[in-house]
Short mmCIF file of C-alpha atoms in Angstrom, two decimals:
data_model
loop_
_atom_site.label_atom_id
_atom_site.label_comp_id
_atom_site.label_asym_id
_atom_site.label_seq_id
_atom_site.Cartn_x
_atom_site.Cartn_y
_atom_site.Cartn_z
CA MET A 1 32.51 -5.41 -47.87
CA TRP A 2 33.64 -2.41 -45.46
CA GLN A 3 35.44 -0.95 -47.21
CA HIS A 4 33.84 2.00 -48.42
CA LEU A 5 33.08 2.64 -45.16
CA TYR A 6 36.50 2.39 -44.34
CA ASP A 7 37.05 4.91 -46.76
CA GLU A 8 34.41 7.38 -45.51
CA LEU A 9 35.53 7.10 -42.06
CA LYS A 10 39.45 6.11 -41.21
CA GLY A 11 40.04 10.12 -41.36
CA TYR A 12 37.80 9.95 -37.93
CA GLY A 13 40.32 7.34 -36.29
CA PHE A 14 38.30 4.53 -37.32
CA MET A 15 40.10 0.78 -38.07
CA VAL A 16 37.79 -2.43 -39.46
CA PHE A 17 39.78 -5.65 -38.36
CA ALA A 18 37.88 -7.83 -40.53
CA VAL A 19 38.65 -11.24 -39.65
CA ALA A 20 38.27 -14.60 -41.89
CA MET A 21 36.69 -17.59 -39.58
CA ASP A 22 38.99 -20.17 -42.62
CA SER A 23 40.31 -23.42 -41.25
CA ARG A 24 41.22 -24.07 -44.43
CA GLY A 25 43.36 -21.17 -44.40
CA ALA A 26 44.90 -18.11 -45.76
CA ASP A 27 44.76 -19.59 -49.61
CA VAL A 28 40.58 -19.82 -49.13
CA ALA A 29 40.11 -16.62 -47.93
CA ARG A 30 42.72 -15.24 -50.32
CA PRO A 31 40.27 -14.58 -53.59
CA TRP A 32 37.47 -12.87 -51.26
CA ILE A 33 40.42 -10.43 -49.63
CA GLU A 34 42.22 -9.96 -52.97
CA ALA A 35 38.75 -8.70 -54.46
CA ALA A 36 37.80 -6.75 -51.59
CA LYS A 37 41.03 -4.57 -51.79
CA SER A 38 40.98 -3.51 -48.14
CA THR A 39 43.39 -1.14 -46.68
CA TYR A 40 41.88 -2.23 -43.14
CA VAL A 41 43.63 -5.18 -41.51
CA SER A 42 41.91 -7.99 -42.96
CA VAL A 43 43.24 -11.79 -40.80
CA ILE A 44 43.03 -15.44 -40.72
CA ASP A 45 41.33 -17.04 -38.15
CA ALA A 46 42.06 -20.78 -38.80
CA GLU A 47 41.18 -21.80 -35.28
CA HIS A 48 37.79 -19.90 -34.72
CA ARG A 49 39.56 -18.20 -31.66
CA VAL A 50 37.41 -14.81 -32.35
CA ALA A 51 34.46 -16.69 -32.24
CA ASP A 52 35.85 -18.16 -28.43
CA LEU A 53 37.26 -15.09 -27.18
CA TYR A 54 33.77 -13.12 -28.00
CA ASN A 55 31.14 -15.85 -27.76
CA MET A 56 30.33 -15.92 -31.61
CA VAL A 57 27.95 -18.06 -33.67
CA ASN A 58 28.12 -17.38 -37.01
CA VAL A 59 29.13 -15.04 -39.64
CA PRO A 60 28.51 -12.10 -40.49
CA GLU A 61 28.80 -10.73 -36.55
CA ALA A 62 30.21 -7.56 -34.73
CA VAL A 63 31.63 -6.36 -31.92
CA TRP A 64 32.55 -2.05 -31.16
CA ILE A 65 35.03 -1.49 -29.76
CA ASP A 66 35.81 2.13 -28.44
CA GLU A 67 39.33 3.89 -28.87
CA ALA A 68 40.26 2.81 -24.86
CA GLY A 69 39.52 -1.14 -25.61
CA ARG A 70 36.41 -1.08 -24.47
CA ILE A 71 33.49 -2.90 -25.75
CA VAL A 72 30.43 -0.67 -26.30
CA ARG A 73 29.05 -3.11 -28.21
CA PRO A 74 29.13 -6.70 -27.76
CA THR A 75 28.73 -9.78 -30.36
CA GLU A 76 25.39 -9.48 -32.43
CA VAL A 77 24.84 -10.25 -35.93
CA ALA A 78 26.32 -7.41 -38.51
CA GLY A 79 23.08 -5.75 -40.66
CA SER A 80 21.72 -8.71 -41.90
CA GLY A 81 19.44 -11.26 -39.45
CA ASP A 82 16.96 -14.20 -40.42
CA TYR A 83 15.70 -12.96 -43.90
CA PHE A 84 17.95 -15.50 -45.09
CA ARG A 85 15.49 -18.19 -44.05
CA LYS A 86 13.21 -16.81 -47.18
CA MET A 87 14.70 -17.66 -50.22
CA ASP A 88 13.82 -19.72 -52.44
CA ARG A 89 15.33 -23.23 -51.64
CA GLN A 90 15.60 -24.33 -55.31
CA THR A 91 16.40 -20.81 -56.94
CA ARG A 92 18.25 -19.64 -53.92
CA THR A 93 16.96 -16.03 -54.56
CA LEU A 94 15.18 -14.07 -51.90
CA SER A 95 11.48 -11.91 -52.38
CA ASP A 96 11.49 -8.60 -52.38
CA GLU A 97 9.92 -9.13 -49.04
CA ALA A 98 13.18 -10.50 -48.06
CA LYS A 99 15.35 -7.95 -49.91
CA ALA A 100 14.28 -5.05 -48.91
CA MET A 101 14.25 -6.30 -44.96
CA ARG A 102 17.74 -7.37 -45.78
CA GLU A 103 18.39 -3.70 -46.85
CA GLU A 104 16.65 -1.92 -43.79
CA MET A 105 18.79 -4.30 -41.80
CA ARG A 106 21.83 -3.43 -43.44
CA SER A 107 21.39 0.13 -43.85
CA GLY A 108 20.06 0.64 -40.71
CA TYR A 109 23.25 -0.86 -39.18
CA MET A 110 25.54 1.29 -41.37
CA ALA A 111 24.37 4.45 -40.14
CA ALA A 112 24.25 3.90 -37.14
CA LEU A 113 28.23 2.43 -37.75
CA ARG A 114 28.78 5.94 -38.60
CA ASP A 115 27.30 7.46 -35.87
CA TRP A 116 28.98 6.02 -33.21
CA VAL A 117 32.36 6.76 -35.27
CA LYS A 118 31.20 10.42 -35.71
CA ASN A 119 29.72 11.03 -32.24
CA GLY A 120 31.44 8.50 -29.88
CA THR A 121 29.69 7.94 -26.48
CA LYS A 122 27.19 10.66 -27.53
CA SER A 123 25.94 7.98 -30.31
CA ALA A 124 22.71 6.04 -29.30
CA TYR A 125 24.01 3.41 -30.97
CA ALA A 126 27.28 2.97 -28.21
CA PHE A 127 25.82 1.87 -25.42
CA ASP A 128 26.63 2.61 -21.75
CA PRO A 129 28.82 0.49 -19.87
CA SER A 130 25.56 -0.86 -17.84
CA ALA A 131 24.02 -1.45 -21.13
CA ALA A 132 26.85 -2.72 -23.26
CA ARG A 133 26.87 -6.09 -20.06
CA ALA A 134 23.19 -6.47 -20.36
CA HIS A 135 23.52 -7.48 -23.99
CA LEU A 136 26.57 -9.79 -23.30
CA ARG A 137 25.45 -13.28 -24.27
CA PRO A 138 26.61 -15.94 -21.49
CA GLN A 139 27.20 -19.04 -22.73
CA SER A 140 27.18 -22.68 -20.90
CA GLU A 141 30.53 -24.73 -19.63
CA ASP A 142 28.99 -26.92 -22.81
CA VAL A 143 29.82 -24.41 -25.20
CA ALA A 144 33.33 -23.45 -23.82
CA MET A 145 34.31 -27.43 -24.01
CA ALA A 146 32.72 -27.46 -27.39
CA HIS A 147 35.36 -24.77 -28.32
CA CYS A 148 37.95 -26.66 -26.84
CA TRP A 149 36.92 -29.74 -29.02
CA PHE A 150 36.59 -27.29 -32.05
CA ARG A 151 40.12 -26.78 -31.67
CA LEU A 152 41.59 -29.80 -31.39
CA GLY A 153 39.51 -31.26 -34.49
CA ARG A 154 41.09 -28.24 -36.78
CA HIS A 155 44.45 -29.49 -35.34
CA LEU A 156 43.72 -33.27 -35.99
CA HIS A 157 42.24 -32.24 -39.27
CA ALA A 158 44.87 -30.55 -40.25
CA ILE A 159 48.18 -32.64 -39.15
CA GLY A 160 45.79 -35.71 -41.40
CA ALA A 161 44.01 -37.27 -38.91
CA THR A 162 40.56 -37.19 -40.26
CA SER A 163 38.53 -39.63 -39.20
CA GLU A 164 39.45 -38.40 -35.41
CA ALA A 165 39.46 -34.73 -36.70
CA GLU A 166 35.22 -35.40 -37.42
CA ALA A 167 34.65 -37.66 -34.37
CA ALA A 168 35.99 -34.37 -32.45
CA LEU A 169 34.89 -31.66 -34.53
CA ALA A 170 30.98 -33.66 -34.24
CA GLU A 171 31.51 -33.52 -30.64
CA ALA A 172 32.20 -29.62 -30.64
CA SER A 173 28.72 -29.23 -33.00
CA ARG A 174 26.75 -31.44 -30.61
CA LEU A 175 27.69 -28.95 -27.58
CA HIS A 176 27.81 -26.11 -29.36
CA PRO A 177 24.42 -26.95 -31.85
CA ASP A 178 23.39 -22.31 -31.96
CA SER A 179 27.14 -22.13 -33.15
CA TRP A 180 26.78 -22.91 -37.21
CA ASN A 181 30.46 -21.73 -36.73
CA ILE A 182 31.18 -24.85 -36.23
CA TRP A 183 29.21 -27.16 -38.14
CA ARG A 184 29.12 -24.78 -41.65
CA GLN A 185 32.89 -24.74 -40.58
CA THR A 186 33.36 -28.76 -40.17
CA GLY A 187 31.13 -28.61 -43.58
CA ASP A 188 33.59 -27.34 -45.44
CA LEU A 189 36.43 -28.85 -44.21
CA LYS A 190 34.77 -32.40 -45.74
CA LEU A 191 33.70 -30.07 -48.72
CA GLU A 192 36.26 -28.13 -49.39
CA GLY A 193 33.40 -25.21 -50.78
CA LYS A 194 30.81 -27.05 -52.23
CA PRO A 195 27.58 -26.06 -51.25
CA ASN A 196 26.73 -28.15 -47.61
CA PRO A 197 23.68 -30.69 -48.40
CA ASP A 198 22.63 -29.86 -44.50
CA PHE A 199 22.25 -26.46 -44.64
CA TRP A 200 18.99 -26.08 -45.77
CA ALA A 201 17.91 -29.06 -42.91
CA ARG A 202 19.58 -26.62 -40.25
CA VAL A 203 17.83 -23.76 -41.62
CA GLU A 204 13.88 -25.26 -41.39
CA ALA A 205 15.00 -27.12 -37.89
CA LEU A 206 14.64 -24.14 -36.17
CA GLY A 207 11.43 -24.03 -36.77
CA ASN A 208 9.54 -20.55 -35.07
CA ARG A 209 12.58 -20.11 -33.43
CA ARG A 210 14.19 -17.20 -34.77
CA TYR A 211 17.96 -17.79 -35.27
CA TYR A 212 19.56 -14.41 -34.81
CA ASP A 213 18.25 -11.76 -32.20
CA LYS A 214 16.95 -8.63 -33.24
CA ILE A 215 19.53 -5.91 -33.58
CA ASP A 216 19.22 -3.91 -31.05
CA MET A 217 18.87 -0.18 -32.36
CA PRO A 218 16.34 2.55 -32.97
CA GLY A 219 14.73 1.97 -36.36
CA MET A 220 15.95 -1.93 -36.92
CA PRO A 221 13.00 -4.29 -38.45
CA MET B 1 56.32 -34.39 -26.76
CA ALA B 2 53.16 -33.21 -25.93
CA THR B 3 51.29 -30.47 -28.16
CA LEU B 4 49.22 -27.45 -26.42
CA LEU B 5 46.31 -25.95 -28.39
CA THR B 6 44.89 -22.86 -26.26
CA GLU B 7 43.77 -19.11 -26.63
CA ARG B 8 46.70 -18.50 -27.82
CA GLY B 9 47.94 -20.80 -30.21
CA ARG B 10 50.04 -24.45 -30.85
CA PHE B 11 52.64 -25.33 -28.44
CA GLU B 12 55.20 -28.08 -28.81
CA THR B 13 56.20 -29.02 -25.06
CA GLY B 14 58.76 -31.55 -23.86
CA GLY B 15 55.65 -32.54 -21.81
CA LEU B 16 54.48 -35.92 -21.02
CA SER B 17 51.30 -37.40 -20.95
CA ASP B 18 50.40 -40.20 -18.85
CA GLY B 19 46.54 -40.92 -19.09
CA GLU B 20 44.46 -38.36 -17.80
CA SER B 21 48.01 -36.72 -16.94
CA LEU B 22 49.68 -33.94 -18.35
CA TRP B 23 53.49 -33.03 -17.40
CA VAL B 24 54.95 -30.13 -18.51
CA ALA B 25 57.40 -26.92 -17.34
CA ALA B 26 55.73 -24.76 -15.45
CA ALA B 27 57.81 -21.97 -17.90
CA ALA B 28 55.60 -23.63 -21.22
CA LEU B 29 52.62 -23.86 -19.18
CA ALA B 30 52.81 -20.07 -18.52
CA GLU B 31 54.08 -19.61 -22.00
CA ALA B 32 51.48 -21.41 -23.36
CA THR B 33 48.41 -20.05 -21.47
CA GLY B 34 49.43 -17.48 -18.99
CA TRP B 35 48.29 -19.82 -16.40
CA ASP B 36 51.79 -20.05 -13.56
CA LEU B 37 51.31 -21.99 -10.31
CA LYS B 38 52.07 -19.33 -7.57
CA PRO B 39 52.97 -20.04 -3.63
CA GLU B 40 48.66 -18.44 -3.62
CA GLY B 41 47.78 -21.43 -6.46
CA PHE B 42 47.05 -21.79 -9.82
CA CYS B 43 46.95 -18.14 -11.01
CA ARG B 44 46.61 -16.22 -14.31
CA ASP B 45 46.57 -11.97 -13.34
CA ALA B 46 44.44 -11.35 -11.12
CA VAL B 47 42.38 -14.73 -10.95
CA CYS B 48 43.91 -17.63 -8.61
CA VAL B 49 42.85 -20.79 -7.72
CA PRO B 50 44.47 -21.76 -4.40
CA LEU B 51 45.58 -25.28 -4.38
CA PRO B 52 43.71 -27.90 -2.19
CA PRO B 53 46.14 -27.82 1.26
CA GLY B 54 48.15 -30.86 0.70
CA ARG B 55 47.85 -32.26 -1.99
CA GLU B 56 50.29 -29.78 -3.75
CA SER B 57 52.60 -32.37 -4.67
CA GLN B 58 49.17 -34.66 -6.84
CA PHE B 59 50.23 -31.21 -9.24
CA ARG B 60 53.92 -29.87 -9.05
CA ARG B 61 56.95 -32.46 -9.14
CA GLY B 62 59.92 -30.26 -9.14
CA GLY B 63 60.29 -27.55 -11.62
CA GLU B 64 56.73 -29.50 -13.99
CA VAL B 65 52.78 -29.31 -13.19
CA ASP B 66 49.88 -31.52 -14.32
CA ALA B 67 48.01 -29.14 -16.26
CA ALA B 68 45.53 -31.34 -16.89
CA ARG B 69 44.85 -31.78 -13.24
CA LEU B 70 45.31 -27.72 -12.67
CA TRP B 71 43.37 -27.18 -15.86
CA ARG B 72 40.63 -29.67 -14.91
CA HIS B 73 40.84 -28.13 -10.39
CA ALA B 74 40.48 -24.38 -12.05
CA GLY B 75 37.10 -25.97 -13.53
CA GLN B 76 38.20 -25.55 -17.16
CA PRO B 77 37.43 -27.71 -20.58
CA ILE B 78 39.98 -29.56 -21.33
CA VAL B 79 40.59 -32.40 -24.06
CA ALA B 80 43.48 -34.44 -25.69
CA SER B 81 43.77 -36.24 -29.28
CA ARG B 82 43.00 -40.20 -28.59
CA ASP B 83 46.99 -40.84 -28.38
CA ARG B 84 47.55 -38.04 -25.66
CA ALA B 85 50.17 -36.40 -27.76
CA THR B 86 47.84 -33.13 -28.49
CA TRP B 87 45.87 -31.66 -25.68
CA SER B 88 43.01 -28.24 -26.37
CA LEU B 89 42.91 -26.44 -23.55
CA GLY B 90 40.17 -24.34 -22.88
CA THR B 91 38.25 -21.19 -21.13
CA SER B 92 35.43 -21.54 -18.95
CA ALA B 93 32.39 -20.02 -19.24
CA ALA B 94 32.64 -18.44 -15.90
CA LEU B 95 36.28 -17.57 -17.00
CA ARG B 96 34.83 -15.65 -19.82
CA ALA B 97 31.73 -14.12 -18.51
CA SER B 98 34.16 -12.72 -15.85
CA THR B 99 36.40 -11.33 -18.15
CA LEU B 100 33.74 -10.18 -21.06
CA GLU B 101 31.79 -8.44 -17.57
CA SER B 102 34.37 -5.56 -17.48
CA LEU B 103 34.08 -4.80 -21.16
CA GLU B 104 38.14 -5.01 -21.90
CA ALA B 105 38.52 -5.99 -25.87
CA PRO B 106 40.05 -9.89 -25.26
CA ASP B 107 42.79 -8.82 -27.23
CA VAL B 108 44.18 -11.47 -30.24
CA ALA B 109 46.84 -12.00 -32.64
CA LEU B 110 46.08 -13.27 -36.01
CA PRO B 111 48.44 -13.56 -39.67
CA ASP B 112 46.83 -11.53 -42.54
CA LEU B 113 47.26 -13.44 -46.03
CA ASP B 114 51.26 -13.18 -46.03
CA GLY B 115 51.21 -14.17 -42.71
CA ARG B 116 51.93 -10.60 -41.09
CA ILE B 117 50.51 -10.90 -37.30
CA HIS B 118 47.87 -8.01 -36.49
CA ARG B 119 46.82 -7.70 -33.43
CA LEU B 120 43.51 -5.53 -32.10
CA SER B 121 44.95 -3.45 -29.47
CA ASP B 122 47.80 -1.86 -31.71
CA HIS B 123 44.72 0.04 -32.92
CA ARG B 124 44.23 1.53 -29.39
CA GLY B 125 43.27 5.41 -29.92
CA LYS B 126 41.19 4.32 -32.72
CA LYS B 127 37.67 2.83 -33.07
CA VAL B 128 37.82 -0.51 -33.98
CA PHE B 129 34.97 -2.34 -35.56
CA LEU B 130 35.64 -6.41 -35.45
CA SER B 131 33.74 -8.10 -37.83
CA THR B 132 34.11 -12.07 -39.05
CA TRP B 133 33.15 -13.08 -42.01
CA ALA B 134 33.65 -16.90 -43.58
CA SER B 135 34.57 -17.88 -47.29
CA TRP B 136 32.30 -20.80 -46.79
#
């Protein structure tokens, strides 16, 4: 997905560190990674460590990190947004309006990323430290406990303690309902790649509430 | 035997669980978590949580520490499997928030398809786009 961008920007001192949040392991992610023929770093995070460390709730999300290892844009959706909620439930297709929204988000986000890689702190898209701090999303202690249960549940699943694993993963999801990483991964462990029948019910349950925050960038829909 | 699951991965220790206690070698806990019992308290990097005066023996027996009691005392989440053979030691939201407030990107080491480990911090000196995806 990012290869084209990486090829274009690698000469500017740029790296993509792509993390597959796949608890079923490398072989599940392998077909995608091999098809992408990526030359950037592509790793597997079976325990969802990155989600815990960076307060992530779904994929795709991203963090921009400068040369000194400092966060200049904390976790946010990576050029995507709530357009998926407009998908036709039967045909799984997007209306032209939703497609246009998706394209606007994606191309706007890519343009911003290019601008930052080329211009660094002078880029309008790189937050200064106080703005970066203001965009952190502090989480509750329930969320911290949810990550703890998720880690235990994933391990129990891996060693074959399936029913206890399900209870631990359900507790993680109960404590952190906004983490679609947790419930989607939980579903995938059980369904092994088949579509999750609960998906649209979770989407409808959002009601009028946004799922993703608006990407805070000039020109973003 | 007790298995510890932490931010750093999975660690097999010679620990012994007794109900809500988890006695492990202090060095094993330090290896698995970075947290160590020092004269000033239970510490990782610059963060130290003092022990309640006069109750140190509840936390330490010779070279072993009650990792579960220390973890709860530090306000950190911890859960165990029903047979108490496996313990997941998490990071509190308060500590996570203060770490992120520093804006220093938390490091992580993860395997690629061939099992080779990559550290996020290996790429210092470059701008890094840390992004997630999944097959599901």
